[in-house]
Coordinates of C-alpha atoms in Angstrom, one line a residue:
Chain C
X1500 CA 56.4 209.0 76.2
X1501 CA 56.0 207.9 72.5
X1502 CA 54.0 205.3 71.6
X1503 CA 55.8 201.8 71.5
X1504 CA 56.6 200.1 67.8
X1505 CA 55.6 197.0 69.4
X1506 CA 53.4 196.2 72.7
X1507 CA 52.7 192.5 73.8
X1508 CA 50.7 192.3 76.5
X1509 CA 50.3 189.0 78.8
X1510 CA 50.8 186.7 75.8
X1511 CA 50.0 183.3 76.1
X1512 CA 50.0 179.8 73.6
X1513 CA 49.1 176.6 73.8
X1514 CA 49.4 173.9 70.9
X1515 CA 46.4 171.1 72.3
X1516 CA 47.3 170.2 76.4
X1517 CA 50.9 172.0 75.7
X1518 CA 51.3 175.4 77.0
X1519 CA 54.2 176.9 75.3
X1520 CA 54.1 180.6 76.4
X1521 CA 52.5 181.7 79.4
X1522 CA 52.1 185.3 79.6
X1523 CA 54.8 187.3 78.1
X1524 CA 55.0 191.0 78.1
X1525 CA 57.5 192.9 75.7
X1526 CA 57.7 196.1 74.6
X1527 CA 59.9 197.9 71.6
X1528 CA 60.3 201.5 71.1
X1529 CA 61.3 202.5 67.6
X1530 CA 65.0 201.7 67.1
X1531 CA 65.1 198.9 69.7
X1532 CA 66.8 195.5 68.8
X1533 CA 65.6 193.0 71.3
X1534 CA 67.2 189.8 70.9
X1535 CA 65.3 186.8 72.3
X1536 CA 67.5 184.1 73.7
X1537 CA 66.2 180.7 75.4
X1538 CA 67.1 177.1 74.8
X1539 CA 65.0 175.0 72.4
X1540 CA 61.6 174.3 73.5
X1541 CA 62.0 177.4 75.4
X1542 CA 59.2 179.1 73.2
X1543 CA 61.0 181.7 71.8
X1544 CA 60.2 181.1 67.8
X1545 CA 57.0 180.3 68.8
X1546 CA 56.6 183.7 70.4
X1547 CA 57.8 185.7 67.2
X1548 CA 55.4 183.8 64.9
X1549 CA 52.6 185.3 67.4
X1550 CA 53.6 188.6 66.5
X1551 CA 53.0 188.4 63.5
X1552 CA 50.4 186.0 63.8
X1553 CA 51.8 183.2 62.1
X1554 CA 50.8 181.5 65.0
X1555 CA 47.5 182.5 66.8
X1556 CA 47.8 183.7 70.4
X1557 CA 45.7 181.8 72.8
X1558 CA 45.2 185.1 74.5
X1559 CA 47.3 188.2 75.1
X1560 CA 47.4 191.4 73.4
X1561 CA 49.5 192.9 70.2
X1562 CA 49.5 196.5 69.4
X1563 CA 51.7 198.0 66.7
X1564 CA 51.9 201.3 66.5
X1565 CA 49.3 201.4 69.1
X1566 CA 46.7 199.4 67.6
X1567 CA 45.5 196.2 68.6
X1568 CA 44.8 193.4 67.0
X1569 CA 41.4 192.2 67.2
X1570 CA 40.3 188.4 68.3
X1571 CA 37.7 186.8 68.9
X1572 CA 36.3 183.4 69.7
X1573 CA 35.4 180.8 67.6
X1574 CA 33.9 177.6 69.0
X1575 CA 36.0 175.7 67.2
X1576 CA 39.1 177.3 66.4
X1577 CA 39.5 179.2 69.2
X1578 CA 41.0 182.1 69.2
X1579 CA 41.0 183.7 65.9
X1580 CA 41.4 187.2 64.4
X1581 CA 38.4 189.5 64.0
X1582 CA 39.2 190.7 60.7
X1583 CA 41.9 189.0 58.2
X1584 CA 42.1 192.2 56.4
X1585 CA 43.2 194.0 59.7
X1586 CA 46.3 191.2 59.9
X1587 CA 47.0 191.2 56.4
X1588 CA 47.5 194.8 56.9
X1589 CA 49.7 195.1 60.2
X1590 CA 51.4 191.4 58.8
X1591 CA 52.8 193.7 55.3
X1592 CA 54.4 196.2 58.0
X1593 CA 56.7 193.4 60.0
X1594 CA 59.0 191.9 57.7
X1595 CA 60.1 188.6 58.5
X1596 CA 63.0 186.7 58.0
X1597 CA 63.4 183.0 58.3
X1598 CA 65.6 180.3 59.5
X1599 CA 65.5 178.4 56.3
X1600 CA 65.2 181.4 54.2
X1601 CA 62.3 180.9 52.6
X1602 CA 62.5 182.7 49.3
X1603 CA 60.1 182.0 46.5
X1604 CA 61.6 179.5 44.6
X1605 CA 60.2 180.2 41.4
X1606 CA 61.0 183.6 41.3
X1607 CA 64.5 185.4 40.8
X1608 CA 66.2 187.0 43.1
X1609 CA 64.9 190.7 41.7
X1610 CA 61.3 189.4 41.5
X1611 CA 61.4 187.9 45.1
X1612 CA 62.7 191.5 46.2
X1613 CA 59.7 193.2 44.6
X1614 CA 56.8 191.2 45.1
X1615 CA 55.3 192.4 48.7
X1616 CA 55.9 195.9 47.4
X1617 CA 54.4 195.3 44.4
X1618 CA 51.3 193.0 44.9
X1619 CA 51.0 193.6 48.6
X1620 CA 51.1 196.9 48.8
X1621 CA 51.1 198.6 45.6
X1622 CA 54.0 200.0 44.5
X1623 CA 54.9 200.7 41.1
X1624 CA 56.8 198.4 39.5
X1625 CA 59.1 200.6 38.3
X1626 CA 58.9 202.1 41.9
X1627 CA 60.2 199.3 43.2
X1628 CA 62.7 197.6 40.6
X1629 CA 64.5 201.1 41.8
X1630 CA 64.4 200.3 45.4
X1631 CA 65.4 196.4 45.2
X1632 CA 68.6 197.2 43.0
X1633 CA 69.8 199.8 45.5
X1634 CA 68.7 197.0 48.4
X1635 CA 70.6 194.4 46.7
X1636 CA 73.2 196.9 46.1
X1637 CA 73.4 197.0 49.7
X1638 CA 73.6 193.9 50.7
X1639 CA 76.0 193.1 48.2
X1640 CA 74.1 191.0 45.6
X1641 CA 73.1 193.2 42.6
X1642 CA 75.1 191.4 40.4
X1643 CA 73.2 188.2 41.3
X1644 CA 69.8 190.3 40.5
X1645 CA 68.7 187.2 37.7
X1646 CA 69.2 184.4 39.7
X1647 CA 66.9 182.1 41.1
X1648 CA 67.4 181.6 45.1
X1649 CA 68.1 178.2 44.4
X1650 CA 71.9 178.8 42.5
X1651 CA 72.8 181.1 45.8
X1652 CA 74.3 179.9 48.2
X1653 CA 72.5 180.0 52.3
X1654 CA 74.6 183.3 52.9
X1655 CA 73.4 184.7 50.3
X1656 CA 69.5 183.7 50.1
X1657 CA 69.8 185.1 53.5
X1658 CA 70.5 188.4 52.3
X1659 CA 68.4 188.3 49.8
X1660 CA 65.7 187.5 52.6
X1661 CA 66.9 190.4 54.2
X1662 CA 66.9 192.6 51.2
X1663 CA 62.7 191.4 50.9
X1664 CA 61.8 192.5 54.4
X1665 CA 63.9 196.2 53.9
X1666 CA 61.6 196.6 50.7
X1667 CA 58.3 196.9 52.6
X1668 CA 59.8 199.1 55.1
X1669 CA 59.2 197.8 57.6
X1670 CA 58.0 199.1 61.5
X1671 CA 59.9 196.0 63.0
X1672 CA 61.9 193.7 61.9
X1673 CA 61.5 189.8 62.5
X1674 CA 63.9 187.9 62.5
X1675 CA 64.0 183.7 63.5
X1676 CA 67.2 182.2 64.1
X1677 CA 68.6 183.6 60.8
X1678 CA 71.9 182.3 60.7
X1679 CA 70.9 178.8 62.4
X1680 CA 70.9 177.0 59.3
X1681 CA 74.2 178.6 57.6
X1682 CA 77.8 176.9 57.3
X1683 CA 79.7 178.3 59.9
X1684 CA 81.3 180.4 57.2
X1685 CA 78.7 182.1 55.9
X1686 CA 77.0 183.3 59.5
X1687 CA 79.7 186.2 59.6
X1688 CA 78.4 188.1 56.4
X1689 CA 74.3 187.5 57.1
X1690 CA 75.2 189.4 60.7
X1691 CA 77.4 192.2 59.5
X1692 CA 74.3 193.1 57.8
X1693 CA 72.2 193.0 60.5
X1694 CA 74.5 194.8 62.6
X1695 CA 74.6 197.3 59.9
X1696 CA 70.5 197.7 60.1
X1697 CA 70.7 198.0 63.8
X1698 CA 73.6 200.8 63.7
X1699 CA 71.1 203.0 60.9
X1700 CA 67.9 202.7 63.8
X1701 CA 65.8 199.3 62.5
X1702 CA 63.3 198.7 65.4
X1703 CA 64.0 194.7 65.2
X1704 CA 63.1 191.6 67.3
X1705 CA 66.0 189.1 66.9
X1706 CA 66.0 184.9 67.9
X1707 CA 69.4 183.8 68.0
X1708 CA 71.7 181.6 69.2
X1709 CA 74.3 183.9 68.7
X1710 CA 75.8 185.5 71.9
X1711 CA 77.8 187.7 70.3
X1712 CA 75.3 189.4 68.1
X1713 CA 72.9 189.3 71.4
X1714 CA 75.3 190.8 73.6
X1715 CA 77.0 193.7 71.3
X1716 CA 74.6 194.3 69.0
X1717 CA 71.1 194.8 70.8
X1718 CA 70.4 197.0 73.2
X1719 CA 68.1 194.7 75.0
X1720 CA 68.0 190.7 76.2
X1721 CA 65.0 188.7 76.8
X1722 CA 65.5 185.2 78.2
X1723 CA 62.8 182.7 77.6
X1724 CA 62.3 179.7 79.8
X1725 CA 59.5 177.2 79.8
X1726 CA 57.4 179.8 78.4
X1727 CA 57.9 182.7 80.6
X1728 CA 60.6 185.6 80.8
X1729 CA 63.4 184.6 83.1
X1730 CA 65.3 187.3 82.6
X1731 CA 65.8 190.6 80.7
X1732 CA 67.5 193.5 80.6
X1733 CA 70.7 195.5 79.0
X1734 CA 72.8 192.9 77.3
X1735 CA 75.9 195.1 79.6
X1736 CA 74.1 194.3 82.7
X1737 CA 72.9 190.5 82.3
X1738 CA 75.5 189.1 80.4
X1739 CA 78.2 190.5 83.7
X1740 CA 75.4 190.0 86.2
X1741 CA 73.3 187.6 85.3
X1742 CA 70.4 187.3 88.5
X1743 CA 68.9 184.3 87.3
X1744 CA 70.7 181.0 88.0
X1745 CA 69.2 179.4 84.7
X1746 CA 70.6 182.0 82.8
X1747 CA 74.1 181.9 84.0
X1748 CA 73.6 178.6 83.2
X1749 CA 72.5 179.2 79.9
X1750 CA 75.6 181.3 78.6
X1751 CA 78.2 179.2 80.3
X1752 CA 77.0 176.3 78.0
X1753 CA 76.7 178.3 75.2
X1754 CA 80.0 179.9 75.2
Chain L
X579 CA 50.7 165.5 -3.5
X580 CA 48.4 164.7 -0.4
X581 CA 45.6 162.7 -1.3
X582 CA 43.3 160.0 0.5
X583 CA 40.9 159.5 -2.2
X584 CA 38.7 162.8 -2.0
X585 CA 38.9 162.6 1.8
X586 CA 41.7 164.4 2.4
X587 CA 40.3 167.6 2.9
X588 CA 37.2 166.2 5.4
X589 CA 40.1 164.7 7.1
X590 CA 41.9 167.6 8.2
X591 CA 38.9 169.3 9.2
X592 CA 38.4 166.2 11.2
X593 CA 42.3 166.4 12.4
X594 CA 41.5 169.9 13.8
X595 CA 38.2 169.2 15.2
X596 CA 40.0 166.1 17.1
X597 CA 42.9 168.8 18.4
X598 CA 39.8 171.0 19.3
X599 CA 38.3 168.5 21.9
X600 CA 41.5 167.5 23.2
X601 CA 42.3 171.1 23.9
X602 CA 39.1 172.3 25.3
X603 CA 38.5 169.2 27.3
X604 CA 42.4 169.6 28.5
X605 CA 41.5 172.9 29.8
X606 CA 38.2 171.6 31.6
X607 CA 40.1 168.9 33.2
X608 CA 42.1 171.4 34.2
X609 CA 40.0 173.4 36.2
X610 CA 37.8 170.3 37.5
X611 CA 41.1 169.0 38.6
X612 CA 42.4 172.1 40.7
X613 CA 38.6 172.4 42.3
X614 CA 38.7 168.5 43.4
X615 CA 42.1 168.9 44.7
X616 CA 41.5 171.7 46.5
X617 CA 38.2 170.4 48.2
X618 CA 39.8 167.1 49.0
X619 CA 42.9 168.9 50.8
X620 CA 39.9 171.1 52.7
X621 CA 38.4 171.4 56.3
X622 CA 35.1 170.7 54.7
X623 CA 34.2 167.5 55.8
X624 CA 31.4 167.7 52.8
X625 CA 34.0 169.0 50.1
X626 CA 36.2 166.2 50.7
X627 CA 33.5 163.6 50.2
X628 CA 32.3 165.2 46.9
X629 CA 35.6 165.3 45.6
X630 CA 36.2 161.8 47.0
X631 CA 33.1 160.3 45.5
X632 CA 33.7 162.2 42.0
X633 CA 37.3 160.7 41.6
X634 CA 36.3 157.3 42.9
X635 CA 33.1 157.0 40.6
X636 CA 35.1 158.3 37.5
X637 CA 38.0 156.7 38.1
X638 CA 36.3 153.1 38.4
X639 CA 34.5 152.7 35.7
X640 CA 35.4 152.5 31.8
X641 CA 35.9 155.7 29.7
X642 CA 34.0 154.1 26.7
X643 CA 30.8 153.8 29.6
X644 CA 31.4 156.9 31.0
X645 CA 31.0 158.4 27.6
X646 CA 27.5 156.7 26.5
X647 CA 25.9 157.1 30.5
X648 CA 26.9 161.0 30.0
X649 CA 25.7 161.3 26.3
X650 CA 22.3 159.1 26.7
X651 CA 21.7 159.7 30.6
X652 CA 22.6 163.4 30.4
X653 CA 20.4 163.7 27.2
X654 CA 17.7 162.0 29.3
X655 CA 18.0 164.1 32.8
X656 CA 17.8 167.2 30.6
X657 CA 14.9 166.8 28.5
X658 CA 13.5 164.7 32.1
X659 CA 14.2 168.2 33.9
X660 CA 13.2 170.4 31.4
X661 CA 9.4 168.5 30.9
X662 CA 9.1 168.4 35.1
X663 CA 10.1 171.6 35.3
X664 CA 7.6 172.9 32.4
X665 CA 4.5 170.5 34.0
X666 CA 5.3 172.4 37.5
X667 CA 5.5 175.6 36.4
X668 CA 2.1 175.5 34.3
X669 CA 0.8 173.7 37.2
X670 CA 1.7 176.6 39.7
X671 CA 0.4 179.4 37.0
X672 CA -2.8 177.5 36.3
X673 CA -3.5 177.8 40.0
X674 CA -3.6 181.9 40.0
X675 CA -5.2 181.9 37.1
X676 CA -7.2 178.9 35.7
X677 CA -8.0 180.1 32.5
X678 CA -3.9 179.8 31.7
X679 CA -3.1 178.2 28.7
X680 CA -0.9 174.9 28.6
X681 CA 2.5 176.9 27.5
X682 CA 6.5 175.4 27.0
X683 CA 8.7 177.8 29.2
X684 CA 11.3 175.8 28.7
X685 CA 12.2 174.0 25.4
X686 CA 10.5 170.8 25.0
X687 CA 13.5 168.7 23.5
X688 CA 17.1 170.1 23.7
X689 CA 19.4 168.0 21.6
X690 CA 23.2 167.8 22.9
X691 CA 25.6 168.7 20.3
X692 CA 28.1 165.8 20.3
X693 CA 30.8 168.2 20.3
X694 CA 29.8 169.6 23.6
X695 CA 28.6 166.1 24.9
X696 CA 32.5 165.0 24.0
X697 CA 34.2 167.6 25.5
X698 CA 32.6 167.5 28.8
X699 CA 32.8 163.7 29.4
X700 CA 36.4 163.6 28.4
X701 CA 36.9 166.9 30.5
X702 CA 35.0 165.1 33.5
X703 CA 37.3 162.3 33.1
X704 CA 40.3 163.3 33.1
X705 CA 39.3 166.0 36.1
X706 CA 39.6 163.1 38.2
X707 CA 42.6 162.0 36.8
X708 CA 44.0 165.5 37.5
X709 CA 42.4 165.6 40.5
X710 CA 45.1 163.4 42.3
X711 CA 48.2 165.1 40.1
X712 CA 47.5 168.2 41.5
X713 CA 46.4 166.7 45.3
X714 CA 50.3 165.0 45.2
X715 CA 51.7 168.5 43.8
X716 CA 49.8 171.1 46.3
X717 CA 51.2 168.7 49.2
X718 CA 54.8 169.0 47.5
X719 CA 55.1 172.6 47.5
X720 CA 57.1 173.6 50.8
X721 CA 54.9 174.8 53.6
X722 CA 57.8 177.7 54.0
X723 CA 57.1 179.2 50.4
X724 CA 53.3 179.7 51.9
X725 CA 54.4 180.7 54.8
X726 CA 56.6 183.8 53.3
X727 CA 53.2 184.4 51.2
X728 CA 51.2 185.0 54.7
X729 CA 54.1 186.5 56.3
X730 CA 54.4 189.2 53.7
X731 CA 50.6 189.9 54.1
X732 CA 49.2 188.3 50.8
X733 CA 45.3 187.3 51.5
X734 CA 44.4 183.7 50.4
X735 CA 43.9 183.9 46.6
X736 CA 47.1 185.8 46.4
X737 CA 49.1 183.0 48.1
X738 CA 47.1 180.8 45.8
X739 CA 47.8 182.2 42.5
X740 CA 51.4 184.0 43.0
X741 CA 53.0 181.1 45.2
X742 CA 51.1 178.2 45.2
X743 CA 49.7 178.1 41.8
X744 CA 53.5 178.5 40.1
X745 CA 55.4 176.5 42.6
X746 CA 52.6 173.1 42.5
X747 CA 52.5 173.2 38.5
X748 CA 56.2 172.8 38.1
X749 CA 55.9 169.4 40.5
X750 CA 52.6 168.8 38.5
X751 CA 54.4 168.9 35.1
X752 CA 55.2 165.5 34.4
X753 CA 51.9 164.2 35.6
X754 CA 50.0 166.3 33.6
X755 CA 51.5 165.7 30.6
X756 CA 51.2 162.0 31.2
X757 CA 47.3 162.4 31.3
X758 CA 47.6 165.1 28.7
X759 CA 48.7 162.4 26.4
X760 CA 46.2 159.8 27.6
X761 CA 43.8 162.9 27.1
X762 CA 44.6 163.0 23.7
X763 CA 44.2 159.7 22.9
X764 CA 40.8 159.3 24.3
X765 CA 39.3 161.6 22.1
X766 CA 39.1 158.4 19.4
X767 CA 36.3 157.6 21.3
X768 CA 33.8 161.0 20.7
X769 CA 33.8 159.5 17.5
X770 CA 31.1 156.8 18.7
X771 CA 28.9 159.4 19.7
X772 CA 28.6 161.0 16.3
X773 CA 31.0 163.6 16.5
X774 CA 33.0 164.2 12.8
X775 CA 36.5 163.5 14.2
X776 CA 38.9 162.0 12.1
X777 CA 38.1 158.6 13.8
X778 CA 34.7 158.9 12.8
X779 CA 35.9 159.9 8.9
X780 CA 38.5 157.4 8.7
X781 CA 35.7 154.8 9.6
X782 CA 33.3 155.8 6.8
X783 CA 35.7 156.7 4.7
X784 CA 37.4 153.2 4.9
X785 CA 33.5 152.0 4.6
X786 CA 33.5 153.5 1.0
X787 CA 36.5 153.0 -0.2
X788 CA 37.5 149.7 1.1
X789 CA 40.9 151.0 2.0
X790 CA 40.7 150.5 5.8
X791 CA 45.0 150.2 6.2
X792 CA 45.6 153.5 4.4
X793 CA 42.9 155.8 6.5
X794 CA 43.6 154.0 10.1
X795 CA 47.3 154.4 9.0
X796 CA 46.9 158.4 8.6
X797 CA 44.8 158.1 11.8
X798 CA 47.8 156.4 13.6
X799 CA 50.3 159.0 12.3
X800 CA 48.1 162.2 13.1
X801 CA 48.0 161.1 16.9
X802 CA 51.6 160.6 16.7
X803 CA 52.4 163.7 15.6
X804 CA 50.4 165.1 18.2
X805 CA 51.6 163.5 20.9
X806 CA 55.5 163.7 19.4
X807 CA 54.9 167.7 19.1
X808 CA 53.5 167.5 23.2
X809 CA 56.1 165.6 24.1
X810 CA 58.6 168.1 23.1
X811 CA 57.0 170.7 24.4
X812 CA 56.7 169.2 28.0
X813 CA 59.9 168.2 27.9
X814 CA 61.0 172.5 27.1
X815 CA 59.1 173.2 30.0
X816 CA 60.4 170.8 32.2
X817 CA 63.6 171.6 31.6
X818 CA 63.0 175.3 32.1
X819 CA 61.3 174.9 35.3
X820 CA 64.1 172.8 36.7
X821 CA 67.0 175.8 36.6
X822 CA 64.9 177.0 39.3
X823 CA 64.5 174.4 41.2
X824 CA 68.4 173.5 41.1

């Protein structure tokens, strides 16, 4: 057995008196898209900023790649990492991509592309001006290389976004509720994109709302509820036989 | 063709050295300003009151006071320093060894040019000013830009100086220049501690030639042009900074 991409062990949060997850376990192998599903408040979001540490686990273990990220305690704080250089490190190998985008304004389009490669990790510039045009190329936005995120439109920052995360190479993939804040008319071309990354073998951890992208697209279903897993499994098994009552709840409202 | 009665040439020297103040002290204020902001938006519980205390003090009282308390008191807490420092360290010495002659580590008088004296006042000044343009401007910057920064795996003076630092000057144009412009304008005073700018020229000059009008006149004009030329130039800026932001 190979070593998982990603390894959460008994994760739990709490924000003050409110316990938002309470003990979650996941694992993903390279080439796994897991998509996380779960109504609002369900602690789904809150359990992908954890991964990456956005949000500090309470306690719980993360390994990538096999290796763990260190805490410890701080009177004060709490829980809190041992070494920010450690996180800073793992944190340049998971890309994220946000809900609302979340481009550097004051750089173009090219420039946001380029930036973790180039002052995170450090690429050549040159290096990396190569790799951005054939990433924009790819998601079908070289020609807007100049522009500043704020003349595209939400489709298109989105793939811009996604364009960023593919330049650091990522091990996995982040992705939170990325077509939630998209006119209906622009969620179509942000997910043939994705599907895209998941057909070439992208090891990615998706929050969606969408049930289509959830149910063909990944190869595994995690169901959040109140904090805990309800249910998970193969998108072909869950979605036909669903064995929690919640969740049969859950996709009849949504669809 | 230019000609203010043999001045003229004095004059311009004192134009430059006026520009000169303005600029340096712009620059301090600068950096005063980003430090204060920064340690009044910290956890530090004793950051935010020195920050606090610094814009409330300068803020509150009168620029012309500020100026003569800085250039007398400070004048006095140096050479004050200098002497107790001097008495304590010939007092320690002359305890190992008591045949030690009386000696002046320290210089016994040091004498503040009124150049430097004028730019650090006006540069403490207007920090505080600053202070709260770049407080309002840090706080305007979208949590999410930041939030891309960490994501990406930038450590905390990266996120400072390639996301926060670019996105909180473009909100902190406008007020900047305002107090860039106020800035400017202060510098009339340095002249009333000495300092040859071309306040302090157009006074004796006017003195000599009895032709008060025609050198407060060229004053007047000079700090127009100045503040025309900056005008123009903020307004290039802003207008650049705001195809990105549309």
């Amino acid at each position: 057995m190979t070593v998982p991409t990603l390894s959460i062990r008994n994760l739990h949060k709490s924000f003050a008196d409110n316990q938002v997850l309470k003990g979650i376990d996941l694992e993903a192998h390279q080439g796994d898209v897991i998509s996380i599903l779960g109504a609002s408040g369900s602690g789904k979001s809150t359990l992908l900023r954890c991964v990456n540490l956005l949000e500090t686990p309470t306690s719980g273990d993360i390994l990538v790649n096999g290796e763990l990220i260190k805490m410890k305690q701080d009177k004060k704080r709490g829980a809190i990492p041992e070494s920010n250089k450690q996180v800073e490190r793992i944190r340049s190998r998971l890309a994220m991509v946000f809900q609302s985008f979340n481009l550097w304004s004051h750089l173009s389009v090219l420039e946001n592309v380029i930036e973790a490669p180039v002052h995170v990790l450090g690429v050549p510039k040159k290096e990396a001006i190569v790799k951005a045009e054939a990433l924009l190329q790819r998601v079908g936005l070289y020609e807007r290389k100049d522009y500043y995120p704020g003349q595209l439109s939400g489709g298109q920052q989105q793939r811009v976004a996604i364009a960023r995360a593919l330049a650091v190479e990522p091990e996995v993939m982040l992705f939170d509720e990325p077509t939630s804040a998209l006119d209906p008319e622009l969620v179509g071309e942000v997910l043939t994109v994705m599907r895209d990354l998941a057909e070439e073998g992208r090891t990615m951890l998706v929050v969606t709302h969408e049930m289509a992208f959830a149910r063909d697209v990944s190869n595994k279903v995690l169901f959040l509820h109140q904090g805990l897993v309800e249910e998970q499994g193969k998108p072909e098994d869950i979605f036909t036989n669903p064995s929690s009552e919640r969740f049969k709840q859950f996709i009849s409202t949504v669809y | 063709m230019f000609s203010l009665y043999g001045y003229q040439d004095i004059f311009l020297e004192g134009a430059w050295l006026t520009l000169q103040v303005a600029l340096l002290s712009l620059i301090l204020s600068v950096a005063l300003g980003l430090l204060a902001a920064l340690a009044k938006l910290s956890h530090s519980t004793i950051l935010t009151s020195i920050a606090t205390l610094y814009t409330t003090i300068i803020r509150g009282i009168p620029d012309l006071i500020l100026m003569l308390l800085i250039f007398f008191g400070g004048q006095l807490l140096i050479n004050d320093m200098s002497y107790n420092l001097n008495e304590w360290l010939n007092e320690t010495i002359t305890g190992y060894y008591p045949h030690h002659e009386w000696t002046a580590y320290l210089p016994e008088y040091i004498d503040i040019s009124p150049y430097f004296a004028g730019i650090i006042t006006i540069g403490f000044i207007f920090g505080a000013y600053m202070a709260e343009t770049f407080r309002g401007a840090i706080l305007s910057v979208d949590k999410g830009q930041l939030e891309a920064a960490t994501a990406y795996g930038m450590n905390k003076y990266k996120r400072f100086y390639r996301v926060m630092f670019p996105q909180m000057m473009r909100h902190a144009l406008p007020g900047l220049g305002n107090n860039w412009l106020v800035l400017l304008k202060t510098t009339a005073l340095v002249s009333i501690i000495g300092l040859q700018d071309m306040v302090k020229i157009a006074g004796d000059a006017s003195g000599s030639t009895q032709k008060p009008f025609t050198f407060y006149l060229v004053v007047a004009l000079v700090f127009l042009f100045y503040t025309a030329v900056s005008t123009t130039a903020l307004k290039w800026a802003e207008r650049k900074y705001s195809i990105q932001t549309r």
